[in-house]
Structures are given as structure tokens and as C-alpha cells.
mmCIF file of C-alpha atoms in Angstrom:
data_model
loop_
_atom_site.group_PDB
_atom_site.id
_atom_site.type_symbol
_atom_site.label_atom_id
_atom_site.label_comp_id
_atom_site.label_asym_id
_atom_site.label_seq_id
_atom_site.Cartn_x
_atom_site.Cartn_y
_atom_site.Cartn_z
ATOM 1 C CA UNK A 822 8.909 -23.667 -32.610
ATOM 2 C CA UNK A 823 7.691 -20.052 -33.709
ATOM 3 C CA UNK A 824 9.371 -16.993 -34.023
ATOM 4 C CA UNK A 825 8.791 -14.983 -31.748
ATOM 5 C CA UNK A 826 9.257 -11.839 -33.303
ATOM 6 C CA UNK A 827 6.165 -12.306 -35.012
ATOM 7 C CA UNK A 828 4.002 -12.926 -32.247
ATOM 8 C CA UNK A 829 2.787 -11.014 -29.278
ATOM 9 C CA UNK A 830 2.090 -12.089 -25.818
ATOM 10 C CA UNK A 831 -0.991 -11.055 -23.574
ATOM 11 C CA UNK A 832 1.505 -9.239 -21.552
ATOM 12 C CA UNK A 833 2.695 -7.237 -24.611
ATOM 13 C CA UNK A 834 -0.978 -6.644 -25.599
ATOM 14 C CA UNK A 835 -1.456 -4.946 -22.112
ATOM 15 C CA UNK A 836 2.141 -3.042 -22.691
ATOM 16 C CA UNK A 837 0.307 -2.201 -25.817
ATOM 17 C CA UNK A 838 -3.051 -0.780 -24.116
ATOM 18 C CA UNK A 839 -4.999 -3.695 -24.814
ATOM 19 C CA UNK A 840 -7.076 -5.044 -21.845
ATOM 20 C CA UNK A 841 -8.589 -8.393 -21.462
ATOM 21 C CA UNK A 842 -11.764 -7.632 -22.213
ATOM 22 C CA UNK A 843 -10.596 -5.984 -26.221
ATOM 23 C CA UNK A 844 -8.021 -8.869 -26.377
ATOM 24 C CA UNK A 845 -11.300 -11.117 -26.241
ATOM 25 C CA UNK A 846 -13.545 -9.126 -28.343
ATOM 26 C CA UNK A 847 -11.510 -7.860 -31.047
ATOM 27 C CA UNK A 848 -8.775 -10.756 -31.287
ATOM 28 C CA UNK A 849 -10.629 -14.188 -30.144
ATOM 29 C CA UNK A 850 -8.277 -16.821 -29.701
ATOM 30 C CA UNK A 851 -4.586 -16.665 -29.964
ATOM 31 C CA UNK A 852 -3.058 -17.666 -33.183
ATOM 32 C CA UNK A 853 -0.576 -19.859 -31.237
ATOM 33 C CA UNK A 854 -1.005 -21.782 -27.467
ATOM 34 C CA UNK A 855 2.067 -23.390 -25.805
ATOM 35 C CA UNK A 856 4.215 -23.931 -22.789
ATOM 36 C CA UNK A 857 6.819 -20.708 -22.802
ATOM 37 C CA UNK A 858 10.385 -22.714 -23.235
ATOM 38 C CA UNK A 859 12.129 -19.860 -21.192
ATOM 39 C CA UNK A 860 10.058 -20.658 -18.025
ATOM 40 C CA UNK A 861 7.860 -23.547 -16.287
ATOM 41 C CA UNK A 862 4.361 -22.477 -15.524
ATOM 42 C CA UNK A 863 1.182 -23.885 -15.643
ATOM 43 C CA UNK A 864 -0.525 -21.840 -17.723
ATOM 44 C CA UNK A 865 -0.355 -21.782 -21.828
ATOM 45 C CA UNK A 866 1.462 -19.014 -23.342
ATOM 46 C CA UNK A 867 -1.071 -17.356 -25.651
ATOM 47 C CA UNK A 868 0.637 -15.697 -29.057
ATOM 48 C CA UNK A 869 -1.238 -13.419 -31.385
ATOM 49 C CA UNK A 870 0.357 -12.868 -34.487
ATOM 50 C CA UNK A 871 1.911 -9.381 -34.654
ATOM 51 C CA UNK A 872 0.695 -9.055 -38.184
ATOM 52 C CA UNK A 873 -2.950 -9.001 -37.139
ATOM 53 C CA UNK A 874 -2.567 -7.243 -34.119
ATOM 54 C CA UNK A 875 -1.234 -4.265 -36.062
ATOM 55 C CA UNK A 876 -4.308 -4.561 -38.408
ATOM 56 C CA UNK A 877 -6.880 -4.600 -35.608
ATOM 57 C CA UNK A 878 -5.292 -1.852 -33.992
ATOM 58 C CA UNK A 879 -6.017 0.215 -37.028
ATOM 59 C CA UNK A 880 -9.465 -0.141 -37.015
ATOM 60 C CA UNK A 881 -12.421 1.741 -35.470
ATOM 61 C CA UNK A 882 -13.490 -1.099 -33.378
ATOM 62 C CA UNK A 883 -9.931 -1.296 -31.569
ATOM 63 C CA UNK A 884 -9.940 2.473 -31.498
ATOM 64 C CA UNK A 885 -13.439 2.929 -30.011
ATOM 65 C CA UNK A 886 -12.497 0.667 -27.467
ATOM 66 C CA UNK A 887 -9.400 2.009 -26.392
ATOM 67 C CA UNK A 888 -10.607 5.314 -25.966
ATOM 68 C CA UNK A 889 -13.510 3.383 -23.691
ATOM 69 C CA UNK A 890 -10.898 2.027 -22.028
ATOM 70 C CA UNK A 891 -9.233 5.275 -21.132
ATOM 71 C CA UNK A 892 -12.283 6.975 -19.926
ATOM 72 C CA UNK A 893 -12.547 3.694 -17.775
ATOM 73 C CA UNK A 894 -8.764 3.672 -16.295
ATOM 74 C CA UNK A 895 -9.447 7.873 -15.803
ATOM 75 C CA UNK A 896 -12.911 7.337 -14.146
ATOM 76 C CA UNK A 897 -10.944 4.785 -11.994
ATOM 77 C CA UNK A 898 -8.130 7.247 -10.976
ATOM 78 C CA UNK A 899 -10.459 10.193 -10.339
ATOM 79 C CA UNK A 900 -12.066 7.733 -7.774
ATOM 80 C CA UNK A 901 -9.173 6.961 -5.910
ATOM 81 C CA UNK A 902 -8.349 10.594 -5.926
ATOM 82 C CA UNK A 903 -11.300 11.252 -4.145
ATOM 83 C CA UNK A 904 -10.926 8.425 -1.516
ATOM 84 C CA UNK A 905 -7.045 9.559 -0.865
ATOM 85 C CA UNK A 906 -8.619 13.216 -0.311
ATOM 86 C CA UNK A 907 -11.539 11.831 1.843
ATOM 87 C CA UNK A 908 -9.301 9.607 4.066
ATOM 88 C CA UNK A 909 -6.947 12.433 4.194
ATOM 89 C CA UNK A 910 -9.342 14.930 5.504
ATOM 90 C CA UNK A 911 -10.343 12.085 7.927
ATOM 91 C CA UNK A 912 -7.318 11.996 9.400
ATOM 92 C CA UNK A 913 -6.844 15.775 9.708
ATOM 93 C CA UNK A 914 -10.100 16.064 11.228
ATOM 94 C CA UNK A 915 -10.095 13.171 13.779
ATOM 95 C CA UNK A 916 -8.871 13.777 17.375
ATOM 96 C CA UNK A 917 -6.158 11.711 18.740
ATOM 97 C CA UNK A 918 -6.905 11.042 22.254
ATOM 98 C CA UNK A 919 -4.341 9.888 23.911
ATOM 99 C CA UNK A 920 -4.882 7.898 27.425
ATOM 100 C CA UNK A 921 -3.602 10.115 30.432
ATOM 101 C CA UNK A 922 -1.759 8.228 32.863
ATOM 102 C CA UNK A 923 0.520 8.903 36.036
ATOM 103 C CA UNK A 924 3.857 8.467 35.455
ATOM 104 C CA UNK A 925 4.563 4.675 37.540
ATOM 105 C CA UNK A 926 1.279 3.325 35.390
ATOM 106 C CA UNK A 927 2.771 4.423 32.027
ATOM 107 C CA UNK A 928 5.982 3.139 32.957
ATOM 108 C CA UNK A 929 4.229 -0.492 34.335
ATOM 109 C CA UNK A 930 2.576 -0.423 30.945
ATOM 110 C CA UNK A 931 5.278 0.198 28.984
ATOM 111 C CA UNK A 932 7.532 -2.300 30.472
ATOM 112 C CA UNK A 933 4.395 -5.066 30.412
ATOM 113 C CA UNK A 934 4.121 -3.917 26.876
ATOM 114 C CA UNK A 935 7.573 -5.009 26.262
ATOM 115 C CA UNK A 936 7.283 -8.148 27.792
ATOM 116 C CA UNK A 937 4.621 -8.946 25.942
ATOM 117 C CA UNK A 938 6.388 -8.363 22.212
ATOM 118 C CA UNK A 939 8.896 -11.147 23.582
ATOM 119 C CA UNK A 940 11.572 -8.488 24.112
ATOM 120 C CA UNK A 941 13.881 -9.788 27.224
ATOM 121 C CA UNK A 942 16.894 -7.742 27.949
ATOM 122 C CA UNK A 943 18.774 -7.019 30.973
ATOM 123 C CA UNK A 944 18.105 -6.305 34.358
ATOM 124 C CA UNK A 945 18.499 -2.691 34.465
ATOM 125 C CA UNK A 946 16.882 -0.051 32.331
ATOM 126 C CA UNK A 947 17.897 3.491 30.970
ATOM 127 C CA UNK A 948 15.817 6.273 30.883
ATOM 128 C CA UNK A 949 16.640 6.188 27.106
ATOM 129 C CA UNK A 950 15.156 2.506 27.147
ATOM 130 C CA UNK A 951 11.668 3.419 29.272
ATOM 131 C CA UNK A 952 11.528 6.485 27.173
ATOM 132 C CA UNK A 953 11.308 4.648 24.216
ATOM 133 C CA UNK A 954 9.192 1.372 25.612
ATOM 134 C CA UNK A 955 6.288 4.430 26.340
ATOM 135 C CA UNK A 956 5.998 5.823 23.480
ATOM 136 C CA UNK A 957 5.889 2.464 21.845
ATOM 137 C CA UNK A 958 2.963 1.223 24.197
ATOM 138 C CA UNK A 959 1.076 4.592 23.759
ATOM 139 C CA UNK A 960 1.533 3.902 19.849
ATOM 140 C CA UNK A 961 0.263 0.724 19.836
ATOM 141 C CA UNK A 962 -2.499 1.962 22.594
ATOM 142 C CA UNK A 963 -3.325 4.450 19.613
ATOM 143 C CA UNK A 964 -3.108 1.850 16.832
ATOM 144 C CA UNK A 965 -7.225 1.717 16.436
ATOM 145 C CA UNK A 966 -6.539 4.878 14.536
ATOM 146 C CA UNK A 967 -4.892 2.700 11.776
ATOM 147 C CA UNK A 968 -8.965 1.738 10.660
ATOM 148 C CA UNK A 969 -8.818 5.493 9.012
ATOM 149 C CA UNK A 970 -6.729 4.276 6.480
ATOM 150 C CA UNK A 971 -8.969 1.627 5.562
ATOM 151 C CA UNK A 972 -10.274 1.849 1.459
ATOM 152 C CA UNK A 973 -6.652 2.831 0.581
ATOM 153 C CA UNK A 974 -5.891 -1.116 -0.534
ATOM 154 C CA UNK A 975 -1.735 -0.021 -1.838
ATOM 155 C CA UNK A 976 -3.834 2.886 -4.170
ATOM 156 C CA UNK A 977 -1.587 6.001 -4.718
ATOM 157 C CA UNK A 978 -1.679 8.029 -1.182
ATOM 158 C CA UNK A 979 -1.630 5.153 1.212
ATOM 159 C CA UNK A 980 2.182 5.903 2.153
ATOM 160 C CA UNK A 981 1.493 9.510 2.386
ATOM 161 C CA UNK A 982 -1.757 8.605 4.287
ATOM 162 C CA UNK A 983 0.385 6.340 6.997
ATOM 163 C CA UNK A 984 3.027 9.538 6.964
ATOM 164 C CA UNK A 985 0.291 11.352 7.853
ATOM 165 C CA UNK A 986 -1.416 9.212 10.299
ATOM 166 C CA UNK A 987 1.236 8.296 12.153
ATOM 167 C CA UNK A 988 2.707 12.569 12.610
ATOM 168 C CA UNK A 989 -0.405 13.243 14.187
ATOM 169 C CA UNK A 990 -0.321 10.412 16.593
ATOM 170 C CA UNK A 991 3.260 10.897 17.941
ATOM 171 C CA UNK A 992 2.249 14.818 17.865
ATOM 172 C CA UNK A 993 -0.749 14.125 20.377
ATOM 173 C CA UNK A 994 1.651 12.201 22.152
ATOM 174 C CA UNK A 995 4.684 14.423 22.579
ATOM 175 C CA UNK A 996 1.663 17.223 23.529
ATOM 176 C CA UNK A 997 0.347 14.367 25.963
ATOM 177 C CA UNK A 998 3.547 13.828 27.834
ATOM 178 C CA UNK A 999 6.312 16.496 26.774
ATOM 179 C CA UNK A 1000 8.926 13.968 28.364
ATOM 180 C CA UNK A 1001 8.206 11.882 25.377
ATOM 181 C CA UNK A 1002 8.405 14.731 22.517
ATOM 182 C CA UNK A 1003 12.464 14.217 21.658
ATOM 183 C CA UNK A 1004 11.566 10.457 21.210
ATOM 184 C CA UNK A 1005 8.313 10.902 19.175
ATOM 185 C CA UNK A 1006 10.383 13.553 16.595
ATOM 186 C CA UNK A 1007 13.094 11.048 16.692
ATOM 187 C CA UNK A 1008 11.006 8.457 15.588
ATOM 188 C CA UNK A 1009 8.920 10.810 13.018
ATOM 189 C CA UNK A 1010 11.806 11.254 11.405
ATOM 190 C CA UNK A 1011 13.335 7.466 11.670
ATOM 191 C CA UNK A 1012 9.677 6.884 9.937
ATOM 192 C CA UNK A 1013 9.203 8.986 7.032
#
């Protein structure tokens, strides 16, 4: 068995600011391959010995490259910068529309709506209940504005771009039907 306080992992390479690509270049194959005794998987454990590591990382080569790599990572972030701002703006700028219906039609929706999601409850229903059951049909009636949010794959400003989103749909509904405005704050808070 080795010592493992000699060796490095890929994973501590990374920790390290190796990527795969220097790990390959400037290392080649592992000094040691093996199943990892503190876990079953698959795939080899691949050790480099922390000796050489520490020599390559002195060198131009390993230098040159890491400072590639950094202009890479930062080229990287300054692109999903820009698509957080640009699907921010998008949002800002789009128009909610919200569908204007009389008050029995909403309430028929709402209720069908409901039904729909498998909810059952009892016979009789609050105001409280209907009130809610609308504004959850008109959000899901509204839920084609979700597409905005589309090239923000869990990058840094998705959450705030859902936060976002989903103010200014409850705000064009509260201004849609100001019966509905305590329950679309309510639930603008409940969702932050």
C-alpha cells in the first residue's frame, strides 16, 4: 500500500489549480493507479507523487499554463456576466401580460386548475382558498415567461434571475386583479 502523504490525487491537483488538460501535458501518467481502499468505485484512483508535482509546479511550463488557465476561467466568468446582465435586462424589459378575465371564469379556472394538480379537499371553499387557487392558475397561465431564463444553466444569477422573474409576474398580477395583490406580496415574500 502507499503512503499517501506522498502522493496527490486528481482532485488535489484541481484543489491545487491544475486542470485536466496541464495534469495531462505536464504530468503524463500517474506514478501510482489503484482502487481507493476508503471507498468502492469504478474508476482507478490516479496518484502523482507529491515530490514531482512540487517540481513541475516550479517550472515555466506549469507556470505558463496556469496563468493560461486563469485568463481561460476569467474569460469564462466575464461571459456569464454578460448573459446574467442580458437575461436580466430581458426580464426588465419584457411585458407581462396577464389574461383578463371576469370574475366566475377566473374562479372556474382556478378551481379546474386545482383539480387538475390532484388537489381534492372539501366541499366548501374560503375566499382565502379561491384567492390563493387564482393566483396560482394565473402563475402557471404566466409560466411561458420562465423561457427568459433560459442560458442561465445553475451559472451565478439564476436565483436572482427567478427572484426577479417571478416579482414581476405576481406584480402584473396584483395590478391585473387588485383582489389578488395581498396574496401575490404574501407569496413574494414566502418566495424569496
Amino acid at each position: 500500500m502507499t503512503d499517501r502523504t506522498t502522493y496527490v490525487t486528481v482532485a488535489g491537483l484541481r484543489g491545487r489549480g491544475w486542470s485536466d488538460a496541464m495534469i495531462g501535458e505536464l504530468l503524463g501518467q500517474a506514478d501510482v493507479q489503484g482502487r481507493d481502499p476508503r471507498r468502492w468505485a469504478l474508476a482507478p484512483v490516479r496518484l502523482y507523487l507529491l515530490a514531482r508535482v512540487e517540481a513541475v509546479e516550479r517550472t515555466p511550463e506549469f507556470l505558463g499554463s496556469a496563468a493560461t488557465a486563469g485568463r481561460g476561467s476569467a474569460a469564462a466568468g466575464a461571459g456569464a456576466e454578460r448573459r446574467r446582465r442580458a437575461v436580466l435586462a430581458a426580464i426588465r424589459a419584457e411585458p407581462i401580460e396577464v389574461p383578463r378575465l371576469p370574475a366566475a371564469e377566473l374562479e372556474r379556472r382556478a378551481v379546474r386548475h386545482r383539480h387538475l394538480l390532484g388537489a381534492r379537499g372539501p366541499g366548501g371553499v374560503t375566499a382565502g382558498a379561491m384567492v390563493r387557487w387564482q393566483v396560482g392558475y394565473l402563475r402557471h397561465a404566466l409560466s411561458r415567461y420562465d423561457t427568459l431564463l433560459d442560458g442561465l444553466y445553475g451559472d451565478t444569477g439564476r436565483a436572482e434571475a427567478e427572484r426577479l422573474l417571478r416579482r414581476r409576474v405576481y406584480e402584473a398580477i396584483a395590478a391585473a386583479y387588485p383582489h389578488l395583490a395581498h396574496e401575490c406580496g404574501r407569496r413574494m415574500e414566502v418566495e424569496r
